[in-house]
XYZ file of N, CA and C in Angstrom:
468
model
N -20.977 12.826 21.247
C -21.217 11.589 21.943
C -20.241 10.549 21.404
N -19.523 9.889 22.305
C -18.556 8.914 21.805
C -19.225 7.575 21.515
N -18.489 6.713 20.856
C -19.075 5.455 20.385
C -19.425 4.520 21.537
N -18.698 4.611 22.661
C -18.997 3.739 23.805
C -20.334 4.122 24.428
N -20.601 5.410 24.545
C -21.879 5.875 25.097
C -23.019 5.466 24.178
N -22.818 5.626 22.889
C -23.840 5.232 21.917
C -24.106 3.738 22.009
N -23.052 2.965 22.133
C -23.201 1.516 22.252
C -23.999 1.154 23.498
N -23.694 1.803 24.610
C -24.433 1.531 25.853
C -25.898 1.902 25.700
N -26.155 3.024 25.027
C -27.552 3.438 24.811
C -28.288 2.415 23.948
N -27.635 1.942 22.910
C -28.256 0.955 22.021
C -28.554 -0.335 22.779
N -27.634 -0.759 23.615
C -27.863 -1.973 24.407
C -29.009 -1.783 25.397
N -29.085 -0.603 26.009
C -30.186 -0.302 26.941
C -31.519 -0.337 26.206
N -31.554 0.239 25.009
C -32.788 0.232 24.219
C -33.200 -1.197 23.871
N -32.226 -2.041 23.545
C -32.538 -3.441 23.235
C -33.056 -4.185 24.468
N -32.499 -3.859 25.627
C -33.014 -4.458 26.867
C -34.453 -4.022 27.113
N -34.745 -2.757 26.849
C -36.123 -2.264 27.006
C -37.066 -2.978 26.039
N -36.612 -3.212 24.835
C -37.433 -3.937 23.857
C -37.706 -5.352 24.363
N -36.671 -5.960 24.920
C -36.842 -7.318 25.461
C -37.894 -7.331 26.576
N -37.856 -6.309 27.428
C -38.864 -6.211 28.501
C -40.257 -6.019 27.909
N -40.356 -5.203 26.840
C -41.653 -4.994 26.182
C -42.183 -6.290 25.575
N -41.303 -7.095 25.019
C -41.724 -8.388 24.461
C -42.276 -9.269 25.580
N -41.601 -9.272 26.726
C -42.086 -10.059 27.870
C -43.447 -9.541 28.330
N -43.619 -8.221 28.357
C -44.905 -7.625 28.756
C -45.995 -8.009 27.758
N -45.683 -7.968 26.463
C -46.658 -8.340 25.433
C -47.068 -9.797 25.593
N -46.102 -10.659 25.847
C -46.421 -12.077 26.052
C -47.277 -12.280 27.299
N -46.977 -11.505 28.325
C -47.779 -11.598 29.554
C -49.219 -11.151 29.274
N -49.387 -10.071 28.521
C -50.741 -9.600 28.170
C -51.471 -10.647 27.332
N -50.784 -11.253 26.385
C -51.397 -12.295 25.558
C -51.785 -13.492 26.416
N -50.922 -13.815 27.359
C -51.236 -14.921 28.284
C -52.468 -14.618 29.113
N -52.583 -13.371 29.570
C -53.755 -12.971 30.362
C -55.032 -13.073 29.516
N -54.960 -12.691 28.259
C -56.113 -12.791 27.360
C -56.518 -14.256 27.226
N -55.527 -15.125 26.976
C -55.816 -16.559 26.823
C -56.397 -17.135 28.110
N -55.841 -16.738 29.239
C -56.330 -17.225 30.537
C -57.771 -16.792 30.761
N -58.053 -15.549 30.462
C -59.405 -15.018 30.653
C -60.385 -15.710 29.705
N -59.953 -15.945 28.473
C -60.831 -16.596 27.493
C -61.068 -18.072 27.821
N -60.170 -18.670 28.580
C -60.343 -20.083 28.930
C -61.350 -20.286 30.062
N -61.730 -19.218 30.727
C -62.714 -19.311 31.815
C -64.106 -19.563 31.227
N -64.971 -20.136 32.072
C -66.355 -20.386 31.645
C -67.062 -19.082 31.307
N -66.850 -18.074 32.132
C -67.478 -16.771 31.888
C -66.378 -15.715 31.845
N -65.774 -15.499 30.631
C -64.703 -14.504 30.534
C -65.235 -13.087 30.720
N -64.418 -12.275 31.341
C -64.741 -10.868 31.553
C -64.309 -10.113 30.289
N -65.268 -9.593 29.549
C -65.002 -8.931 28.267
C -64.106 -7.715 28.443
N -64.326 -6.955 29.547
C -63.494 -5.768 29.781
C -62.040 -6.180 30.014
N -61.854 -7.242 30.775
C -60.503 -7.738 31.073
C -59.814 -8.203 29.777
N -60.555 -8.958 28.958
C -60.006 -9.442 27.685
C -59.654 -8.256 26.793
N -60.563 -7.301 26.711
C -60.352 -6.120 25.872
C -59.142 -5.316 26.339
N -59.051 -5.131 27.632
C -57.948 -4.357 28.217
C -56.602 -5.031 27.935
N -56.521 -6.342 28.186
C -55.262 -7.072 27.958
C -54.916 -7.148 26.464
N -55.936 -7.310 25.624
C -55.691 -7.362 24.180
C -55.175 -6.017 23.678
N -55.749 -4.923 24.181
C -55.293 -3.583 23.800
C -53.855 -3.357 24.260
N -53.548 -3.777 25.490
C -52.182 -3.642 26.012
C -51.204 -4.450 25.152
N -51.628 -5.653 24.756
C -50.788 -6.506 23.911
C -50.477 -5.813 22.579
N -51.508 -5.287 21.926
C -51.339 -4.642 20.618
C -50.455 -3.404 20.730
N -50.681 -2.572 21.764
C -49.863 -1.358 21.936
C -48.395 -1.717 22.182
N -48.183 -2.690 23.054
C -46.810 -3.099 23.362
C -46.135 -3.674 22.120
N -46.874 -4.462 21.370
C -46.341 -5.046 20.145
C -45.982 -3.960 19.125
N -46.787 -2.909 19.035
C -46.479 -1.791 18.132
C -45.203 -1.072 18.573
N -45.055 -0.888 19.895
C -43.826 -0.266 20.413
C -42.598 -1.109 20.060
N -42.731 -2.431 20.228
C -41.620 -3.333 19.905
C -41.281 -3.216 18.418
N -42.300 -3.226 17.584
C -42.088 -3.130 16.139
C -41.397 -1.822 15.763
N -41.852 -0.710 16.332
C -41.240 0.596 16.043
C -39.777 0.639 16.491
N -39.529 0.138 17.692
C -38.155 0.154 18.218
C -37.238 -0.732 17.382
N -37.717 -1.914 17.031
C -36.890 -2.807 16.214
C -36.644 -2.220 14.826
N -37.639 -1.535 14.288
C -37.472 -0.888 12.985
C -36.370 0.169 13.052
N -36.339 0.942 14.145
C -35.280 1.953 14.310
C -33.904 1.292 14.368
N -33.813 0.181 15.100
C -32.524 -0.506 15.220
C -32.098 -1.120 13.888
N -33.046 -1.662 13.173
C -32.723 -2.230 11.861
C -32.250 -1.126 10.919
N -32.891 0.024 10.966
C -32.477 1.161 10.144
C -31.052 1.592 10.505
N -30.766 1.654 11.800
C -29.428 2.005 12.271
C -28.394 1.009 11.733
N -28.707 -0.278 11.861
C -27.775 -1.300 11.387
C -27.606 -1.241 9.871
N -28.666 -0.894 9.170
C -28.580 -0.739 7.718
C -27.649 0.415 7.370
N -27.748 1.506 8.104
C -26.860 2.652 7.867
C -25.410 2.262 8.109
N -25.183 1.527 9.184
C -23.819 1.116 9.514
C -23.254 0.224 8.418
N -24.054 -0.710 7.939
C -23.541 -1.667 6.961
C -23.433 -1.089 5.558
N -24.107 0.023 5.255
C -24.029 0.615 3.911
C -23.177 1.872 3.880
N -22.439 2.137 4.921
C -21.496 3.244 5.016
C -22.179 4.609 4.909
N -23.429 4.702 5.260
C -24.061 6.013 5.327
C -23.619 6.664 6.636
N -23.415 7.964 6.616
C -22.962 8.611 7.841
C -24.020 8.518 8.935
N -23.564 8.211 10.112
C -24.459 8.146 11.259
C -23.633 8.446 12.503
N -24.292 8.830 13.535
C -23.616 9.276 14.747
C -23.149 8.085 15.568
N -21.933 8.161 16.058
C -21.480 7.203 17.044
C -20.833 5.947 16.503
N -20.478 5.901 15.253
C -19.831 4.703 14.744
C -18.653 5.101 13.871
N -17.609 4.318 13.961
C -16.443 4.566 13.117
C -16.357 3.525 12.006
N -17.401 2.735 11.845
C -17.400 1.672 10.836
C -17.151 2.240 9.440
N -17.847 3.307 9.097
C -17.701 3.888 7.755
C -16.262 4.332 7.517
N -15.686 5.006 8.492
C -14.304 5.473 8.351
C -13.345 4.290 8.235
N -13.592 3.244 9.008
C -12.741 2.061 8.931
C -12.847 1.402 7.562
N -14.058 1.323 7.054
C -14.252 0.704 5.741
C -13.553 1.525 4.657
N -13.680 2.843 4.717
C -13.009 3.719 3.748
C -11.494 3.540 3.853
N -10.988 3.465 5.081
C -9.559 3.282 5.316
C -9.069 1.964 4.713
N -9.806 0.879 4.965
C -9.404 -0.424 4.435
C -9.463 -0.455 2.907
N -10.448 0.213 2.346
C -10.533 0.280 0.885
C -9.353 1.087 0.327
N -8.975 2.156 1.020
C -7.829 2.961 0.582
C -6.542 2.134 0.655
N -6.396 1.351 1.720
C -5.224 0.478 1.828
C -5.197 -0.535 0.684
N -6.354 -1.073 0.370
C -6.448 -2.044 -0.723
C -6.046 -1.391 -2.049
N -6.541 -0.171 -2.287
C -6.188 0.535 -3.519
C -4.684 0.844 -3.559
N -4.129 1.236 -2.413
C -2.700 1.530 -2.338
C -1.879 0.282 -2.654
N -2.252 -0.834 -2.065
C -1.537 -2.085 -2.313
C -1.623 -2.471 -3.792
N -2.788 -2.273 -4.373
C -2.959 -2.575 -5.802
C -2.068 -1.657 -6.647
N -2.025 -0.380 -6.288
C -1.182 0.571 -7.024
C 0.294 0.184 -6.902
N 0.710 -0.213 -5.706
C 2.102 -0.653 -5.519
C 2.403 -1.874 -6.388
N 1.487 -2.789 -6.388
C 1.655 -4.001 -7.189
C 1.806 -3.654 -8.671
N 0.954 -2.765 -9.150
C 1.018 -2.354 -10.560
C 2.337 -1.625 -10.854
N 2.764 -0.755 -9.934
C 4.026 -0.028 -10.126
C 5.200 -1.010 -10.194
N 5.208 -2.002 -9.307
C 6.273 -3.004 -9.328
C 6.260 -3.780 -10.641
N 5.086 -4.126 -11.107
C 4.958 -4.843 -12.382
C 5.469 -3.981 -13.541
N 5.093 -2.699 -13.550
C 5.568 -1.793 -14.600
C 7.091 -1.624 -14.548
N 7.635 -1.528 -13.351
C 9.083 -1.394 -13.195
C 9.784 -2.652 -13.715
N 9.226 -3.812 -13.406
C 9.797 -5.072 -13.881
C 9.764 -5.126 -15.418
N 8.644 -4.716 -16.002
C 8.525 -4.710 -17.463
C 9.496 -3.720 -18.110
N 9.667 -2.541 -17.487
C 10.602 -1.538 -18.005
C 12.028 -2.089 -17.992
N 12.389 -2.724 -16.883
C 13.727 -3.296 -16.757
C 13.932 -4.405 -17.800
N 12.919 -5.235 -17.979
C 12.986 -6.315 -18.962
C 13.141 -5.754 -20.377
N 12.415 -4.700 -20.690
C 12.495 -4.081 -22.014
C 13.877 -3.460 -22.239
N 14.426 -2.831 -21.197
C 15.761 -2.247 -21.324
C 16.795 -3.331 -21.629
N 16.670 -4.460 -20.939
C 17.612 -5.554 -21.180
C 17.483 -6.076 -22.612
N 16.247 -6.210 -23.076
C 16.029 -6.681 -24.446
C 16.608 -5.692 -25.457
N 16.446 -4.396 -25.210
C 16.998 -3.383 -26.110
C 18.526 -3.448 -26.128
N 19.115 -3.636 -24.947
C 20.572 -3.741 -24.875
C 21.062 -4.963 -25.656
N 20.341 -6.067 -25.513
C 20.725 -7.278 -26.244
C 20.603 -7.058 -27.752
N 19.534 -6.391 -28.173
C 19.356 -6.105 -29.602
C 20.477 -5.206 -30.122
N 20.833 -4.197 -29.323
C 21.914 -3.294 -29.730
C 23.232 -4.059 -29.853
N 23.486 -4.946 -28.887
C 24.712 -5.739 -28.933
C 24.721 -6.641 -30.169
N 23.566 -7.242 -30.466
C 23.479 -8.103 -31.644
C 23.705 -7.294 -32.920
N 23.126 -6.103 -32.979
C 23.309 -5.245 -34.153
C 24.774 -4.853 -34.309
N 25.414 -4.515 -33.179
C 26.831 -4.145 -33.224
C 27.677 -5.327 -33.707
N 27.337 -6.526 -33.203
C 28.079 -7.715 -33.625
C 27.880 -7.965 -35.122
N 26.648 -7.795 -35.591
C 26.373 -7.986 -37.014
C 27.138 -6.961 -37.854
N 27.165 -5.713 -37.385
C 27.893 -4.670 -38.109
C 29.387 -4.990 -38.154
N 29.913 -5.455 -37.013
C 31.329 -5.810 -36.958
C 31.628 -6.969 -37.914
N 30.706 -7.953 -37.912
C 30.900 -9.090 -38.808
C 30.850 -8.642 -40.270
N 29.930 -7.743 -40.587
C 29.835 -7.226 -41.954
C 31.093 -6.454 -42.333
N 31.582 -5.652 -41.390
C 32.802 -4.889 -41.652
C 33.985 -5.836 -41.880
N 34.069 -6.876 -41.038
C 35.151 -7.841 -41.195
C 35.041 -8.552 -42.544
N 33.807 -8.908 -42.889
C 33.572 -9.574 -44.165
C 33.959 -8.663 -45.328
N 33.594 -7.394 -45.229
C 33.943 -6.425 -46.273
C 35.462 -6.256 -46.359
N 36.120 -6.216 -45.192
C 37.581 -6.084 -45.180
C 38.239 -7.310 -45.820
N 37.691 -8.491 -45.483
C 38.238 -9.719 -46.066
C 38.045 -9.717 -47.584
N 36.859 -9.303 -48.021
C 36.595 -9.245 -49.457
C 37.524 -8.242 -50.133
N 37.714 -7.104 -49.480
C 38.610 -6.082 -50.017
C 40.036 -6.613 -50.108
N 40.478 -7.317 -49.067
C 41.819 -7.887 -49.057
C 41.958 -8.931 -50.169
N 40.901 -9.742 -50.325
C 40.941 -10.759 -51.369
C 41.017 -10.096 -52.747
N 40.271 -9.037 -52.943
C 40.303 -8.314 -54.219
C 41.692 -7.733 -54.465
N 42.268 -7.168 -53.397
C 43.602 -6.584 -53.522
C 44.627 -7.675 -53.866
N 44.485 -8.832 -53.202
C 45.408 -9.934 -53.468
C 45.248 -10.418 -54.911
N 43.987 -10.503 -55.356
C 43.738 -10.946 -56.725
C 44.331 -9.940 -57.720
N 44.173 -8.667 -57.430
C 44.715 -7.631 -58.311
C 46.239 -7.709 -58.336
N 46.834 -7.956 -57.171
C 48.287 -8.065 -57.095
C 48.760 -9.294 -57.887
N 47.998 -10.379 -57.742
C 48.372 -11.596 -58.459
C 48.237 -11.379 -59.969
N 47.188 -10.702 -60.378
C 46.990 -10.430 -61.800
C 48.108 -9.505 -62.308
N 48.443 -8.546 -61.492
C 49.499 -7.614 -61.886
C 50.835 -8.351 -61.982
N 51.113 -9.236 -61.079
C 52.370 -9.970 -61.107
C 52.369 -10.968 -62.265
N 51.266 -11.503 -62.679
C 51.177 -12.406 -63.837
C 51.392 -11.617 -65.123
N 50.912 -10.424 -65.160
C 51.078 -9.606 -66.355
C 52.535 -9.156 -66.474
N 53.187 -8.928 -65.377
C 54.583 -8.492 -65.391
C 55.493 -9.655 -65.824
N 55.129 -10.828 -65.599
C 56.012 -11.937 -65.902
C 55.893 -12.410 -67.283
């Protein structure tokens, strides 16, 4: 049964309930009318009151079924003739997918940022090593110059 047929059936049932409510009100009105007479007919009052109660019970039962149906639809319990549950599952899956994409993009951004920081640290370390090497070379040259100067002073 497709969802359009189910929808039409549900609407027809609601129309029938509406007619039953009108019938119940009519029976209640007849009871009140009969009771307002100087000499009410007990059988007539009893008959209309019984009809009112039976119709009211039918209305209550039918409305309870519809409320149960609507509860199933709104709580994603499987039921015939509705795609609401599937739509809700689909939308939740889309939401989870979007969240996963967002997290992946954030992780990628952090990875890229960390790589850049590592490259900068490596460059700084290389610069420090070069500076140390230059400093050591300068110190070595100064020592050599001092040794040469000392040697030339001793020769003279």
